[in-house]
mmCIF file of C-alpha atoms in Angstrom:
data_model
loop_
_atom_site.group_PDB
_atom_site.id
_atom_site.type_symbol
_atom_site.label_atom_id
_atom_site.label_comp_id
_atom_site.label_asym_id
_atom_site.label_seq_id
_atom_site.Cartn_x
_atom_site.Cartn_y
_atom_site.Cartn_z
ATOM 1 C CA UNK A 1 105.177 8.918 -19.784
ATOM 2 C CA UNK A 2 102.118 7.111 -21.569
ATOM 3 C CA UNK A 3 102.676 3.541 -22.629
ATOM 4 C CA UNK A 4 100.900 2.736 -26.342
ATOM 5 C CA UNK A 5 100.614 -1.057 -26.486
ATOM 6 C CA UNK A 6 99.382 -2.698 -29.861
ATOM 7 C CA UNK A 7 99.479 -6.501 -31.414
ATOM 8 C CA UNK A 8 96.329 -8.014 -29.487
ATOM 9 C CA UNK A 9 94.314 -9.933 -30.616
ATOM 10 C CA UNK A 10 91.557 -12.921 -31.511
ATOM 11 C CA UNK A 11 93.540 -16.734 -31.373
ATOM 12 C CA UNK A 12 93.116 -20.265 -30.782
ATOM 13 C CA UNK A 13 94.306 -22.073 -28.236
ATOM 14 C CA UNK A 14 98.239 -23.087 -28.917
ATOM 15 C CA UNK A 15 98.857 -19.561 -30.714
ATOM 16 C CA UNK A 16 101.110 -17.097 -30.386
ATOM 17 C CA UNK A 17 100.919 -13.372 -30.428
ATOM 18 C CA UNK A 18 103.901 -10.784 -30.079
ATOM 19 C CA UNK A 19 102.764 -7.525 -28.190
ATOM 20 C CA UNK A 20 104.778 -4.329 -28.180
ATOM 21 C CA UNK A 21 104.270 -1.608 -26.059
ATOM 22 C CA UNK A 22 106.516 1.753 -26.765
ATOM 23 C CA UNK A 23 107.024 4.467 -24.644
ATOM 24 C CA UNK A 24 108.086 7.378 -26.761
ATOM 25 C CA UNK A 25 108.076 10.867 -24.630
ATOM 26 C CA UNK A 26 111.146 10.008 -22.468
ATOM 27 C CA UNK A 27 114.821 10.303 -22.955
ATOM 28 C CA UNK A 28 114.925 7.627 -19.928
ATOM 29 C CA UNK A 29 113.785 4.920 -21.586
ATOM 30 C CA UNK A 30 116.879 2.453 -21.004
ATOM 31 C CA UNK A 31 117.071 3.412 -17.470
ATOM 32 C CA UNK A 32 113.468 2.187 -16.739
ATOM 33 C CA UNK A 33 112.290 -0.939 -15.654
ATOM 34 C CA UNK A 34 109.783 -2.320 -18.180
ATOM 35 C CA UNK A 35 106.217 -4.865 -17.007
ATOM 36 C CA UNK A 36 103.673 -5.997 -18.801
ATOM 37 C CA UNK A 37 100.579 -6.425 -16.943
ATOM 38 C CA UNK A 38 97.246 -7.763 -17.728
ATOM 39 C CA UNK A 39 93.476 -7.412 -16.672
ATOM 40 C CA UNK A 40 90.863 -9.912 -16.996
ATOM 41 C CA UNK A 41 86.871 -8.667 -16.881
ATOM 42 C CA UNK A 42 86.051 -8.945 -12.737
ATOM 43 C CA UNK A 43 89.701 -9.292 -12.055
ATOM 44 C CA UNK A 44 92.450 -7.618 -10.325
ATOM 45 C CA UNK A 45 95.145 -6.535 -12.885
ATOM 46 C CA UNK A 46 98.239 -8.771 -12.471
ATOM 47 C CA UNK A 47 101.409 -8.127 -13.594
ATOM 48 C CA UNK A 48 102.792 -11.170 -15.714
ATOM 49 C CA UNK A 49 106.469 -9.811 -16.913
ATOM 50 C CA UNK A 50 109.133 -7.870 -15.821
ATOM 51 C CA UNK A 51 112.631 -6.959 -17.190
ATOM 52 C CA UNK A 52 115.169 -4.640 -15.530
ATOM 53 C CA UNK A 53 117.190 -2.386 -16.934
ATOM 54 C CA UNK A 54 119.897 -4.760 -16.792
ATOM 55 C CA UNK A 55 118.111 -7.408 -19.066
ATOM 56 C CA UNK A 56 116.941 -9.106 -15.626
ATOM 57 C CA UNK A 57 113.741 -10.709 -16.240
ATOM 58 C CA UNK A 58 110.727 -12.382 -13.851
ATOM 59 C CA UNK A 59 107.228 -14.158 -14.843
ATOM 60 C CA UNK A 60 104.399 -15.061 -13.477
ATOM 61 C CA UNK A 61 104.211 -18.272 -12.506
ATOM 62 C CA UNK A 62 100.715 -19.302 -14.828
ATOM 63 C CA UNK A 63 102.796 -17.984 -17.949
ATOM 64 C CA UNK A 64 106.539 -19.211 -17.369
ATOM 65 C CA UNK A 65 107.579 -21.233 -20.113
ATOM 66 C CA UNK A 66 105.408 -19.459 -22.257
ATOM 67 C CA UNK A 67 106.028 -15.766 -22.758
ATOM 68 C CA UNK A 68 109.450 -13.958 -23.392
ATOM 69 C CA UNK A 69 109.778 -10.224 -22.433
ATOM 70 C CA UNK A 70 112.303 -8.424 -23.951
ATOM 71 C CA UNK A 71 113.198 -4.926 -24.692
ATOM 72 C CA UNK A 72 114.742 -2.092 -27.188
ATOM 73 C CA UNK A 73 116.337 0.479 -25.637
ATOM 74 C CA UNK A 74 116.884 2.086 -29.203
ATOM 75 C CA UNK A 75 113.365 1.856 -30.318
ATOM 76 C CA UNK A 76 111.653 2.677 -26.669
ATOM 77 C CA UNK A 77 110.020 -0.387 -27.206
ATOM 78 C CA UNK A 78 109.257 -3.715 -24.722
ATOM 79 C CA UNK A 79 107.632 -6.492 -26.265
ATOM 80 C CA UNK A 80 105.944 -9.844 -24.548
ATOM 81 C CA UNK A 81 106.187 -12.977 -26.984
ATOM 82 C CA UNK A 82 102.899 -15.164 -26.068
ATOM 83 C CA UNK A 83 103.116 -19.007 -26.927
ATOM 84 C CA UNK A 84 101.352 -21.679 -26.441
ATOM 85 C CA UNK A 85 98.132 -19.476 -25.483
ATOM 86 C CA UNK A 86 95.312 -20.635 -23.283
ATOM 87 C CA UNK A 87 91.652 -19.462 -23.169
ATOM 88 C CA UNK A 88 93.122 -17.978 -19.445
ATOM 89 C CA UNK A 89 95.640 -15.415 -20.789
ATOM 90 C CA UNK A 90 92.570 -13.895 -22.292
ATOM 91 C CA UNK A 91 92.911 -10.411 -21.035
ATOM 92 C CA UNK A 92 93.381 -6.386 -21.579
ATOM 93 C CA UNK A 93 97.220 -5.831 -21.799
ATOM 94 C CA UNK A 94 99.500 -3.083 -20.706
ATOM 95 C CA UNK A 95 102.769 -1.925 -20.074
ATOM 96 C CA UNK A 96 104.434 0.168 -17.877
ATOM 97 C CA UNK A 97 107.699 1.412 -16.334
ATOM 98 C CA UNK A 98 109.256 2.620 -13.091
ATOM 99 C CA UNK A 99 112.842 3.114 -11.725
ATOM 100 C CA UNK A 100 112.485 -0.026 -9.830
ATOM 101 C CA UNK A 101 110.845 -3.458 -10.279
ATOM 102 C CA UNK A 102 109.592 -2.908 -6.410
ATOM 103 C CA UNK A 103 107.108 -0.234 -7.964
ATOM 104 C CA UNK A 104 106.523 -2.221 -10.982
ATOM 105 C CA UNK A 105 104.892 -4.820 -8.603
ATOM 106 C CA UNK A 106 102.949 -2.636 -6.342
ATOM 107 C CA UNK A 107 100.983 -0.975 -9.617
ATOM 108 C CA UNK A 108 99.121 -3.991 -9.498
ATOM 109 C CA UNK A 109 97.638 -3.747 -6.902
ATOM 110 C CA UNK A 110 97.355 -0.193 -6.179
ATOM 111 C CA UNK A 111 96.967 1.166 -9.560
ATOM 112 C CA UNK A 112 100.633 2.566 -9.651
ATOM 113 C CA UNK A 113 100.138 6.857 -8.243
ATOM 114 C CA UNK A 114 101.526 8.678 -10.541
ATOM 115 C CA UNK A 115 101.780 5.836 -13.530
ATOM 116 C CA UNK A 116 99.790 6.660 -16.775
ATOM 117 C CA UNK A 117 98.035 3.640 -18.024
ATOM 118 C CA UNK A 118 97.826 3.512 -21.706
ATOM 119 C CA UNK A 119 94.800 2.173 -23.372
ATOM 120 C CA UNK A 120 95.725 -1.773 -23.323
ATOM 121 C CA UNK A 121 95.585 -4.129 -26.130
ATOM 122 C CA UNK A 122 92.972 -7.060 -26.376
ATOM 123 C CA UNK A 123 94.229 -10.520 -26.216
ATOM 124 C CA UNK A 124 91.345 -13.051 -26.664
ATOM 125 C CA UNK A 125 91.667 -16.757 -26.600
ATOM 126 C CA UNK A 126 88.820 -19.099 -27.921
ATOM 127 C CA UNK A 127 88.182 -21.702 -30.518
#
């Protein structure tokens, strides 16, 4: 199942940007756990948001406070509400989804076998 992620973007410090990421081509969709992840140039990708199938969510520590995961299980849809942005969270972004949160967390660092990685959106922050 490819994740299609979409609402980057070019902001100013203290912004806000709502991402969505939708994963159409399963009829699994509610039973997945959902992450958002995100790569900066040179770094490792890290995953910043998760949210179980149960509603159960988890953040990164450099973005708690800040952004709000959620999900529709109707629409096949997981979305990451950014606040208060910082020239840091300037990244790629992706989603992604596994049975468990365990494998959620391991795709970070070792690319998630067997995941497909959807083309990312573009979060930039800068004055």
């Amino acid at each position: 199942v490819q994740p299609v992620e979409s609402g980057g973007g070019s902001v100013q410090p203290g912004a806000s940007l709502r991402l969505s990421c939708i994963i159409s081509e399963t009829d699994f969709f509610s039973a997945f756990a959902m992450g958002w992840y995100r790569q900066a140039p040179g770094k490792q990708r890290e995953l910043v948001a998760t949210i179980t199938n149960t509603r159960d969510t988890n953040y990164a520590d450099s973005v708690k406070g800040r952004f709000i995961i959620d999900r529709d299980n109707n629409k096949k849809t997981v979305s990451l509400q950014m606040n208060s942005l910082k020239p840091e969270d300037t990244a790629v972004y992706y989603c992604n989804a596994a049975r468990l949160v365990a494998t959620l967390i391991r795709a970070a660092s070792d690319g998630g076998p067997g995941m497909y990685w959807g083309p990312g959106t573009q979060v930039t922050v800068s004055l």
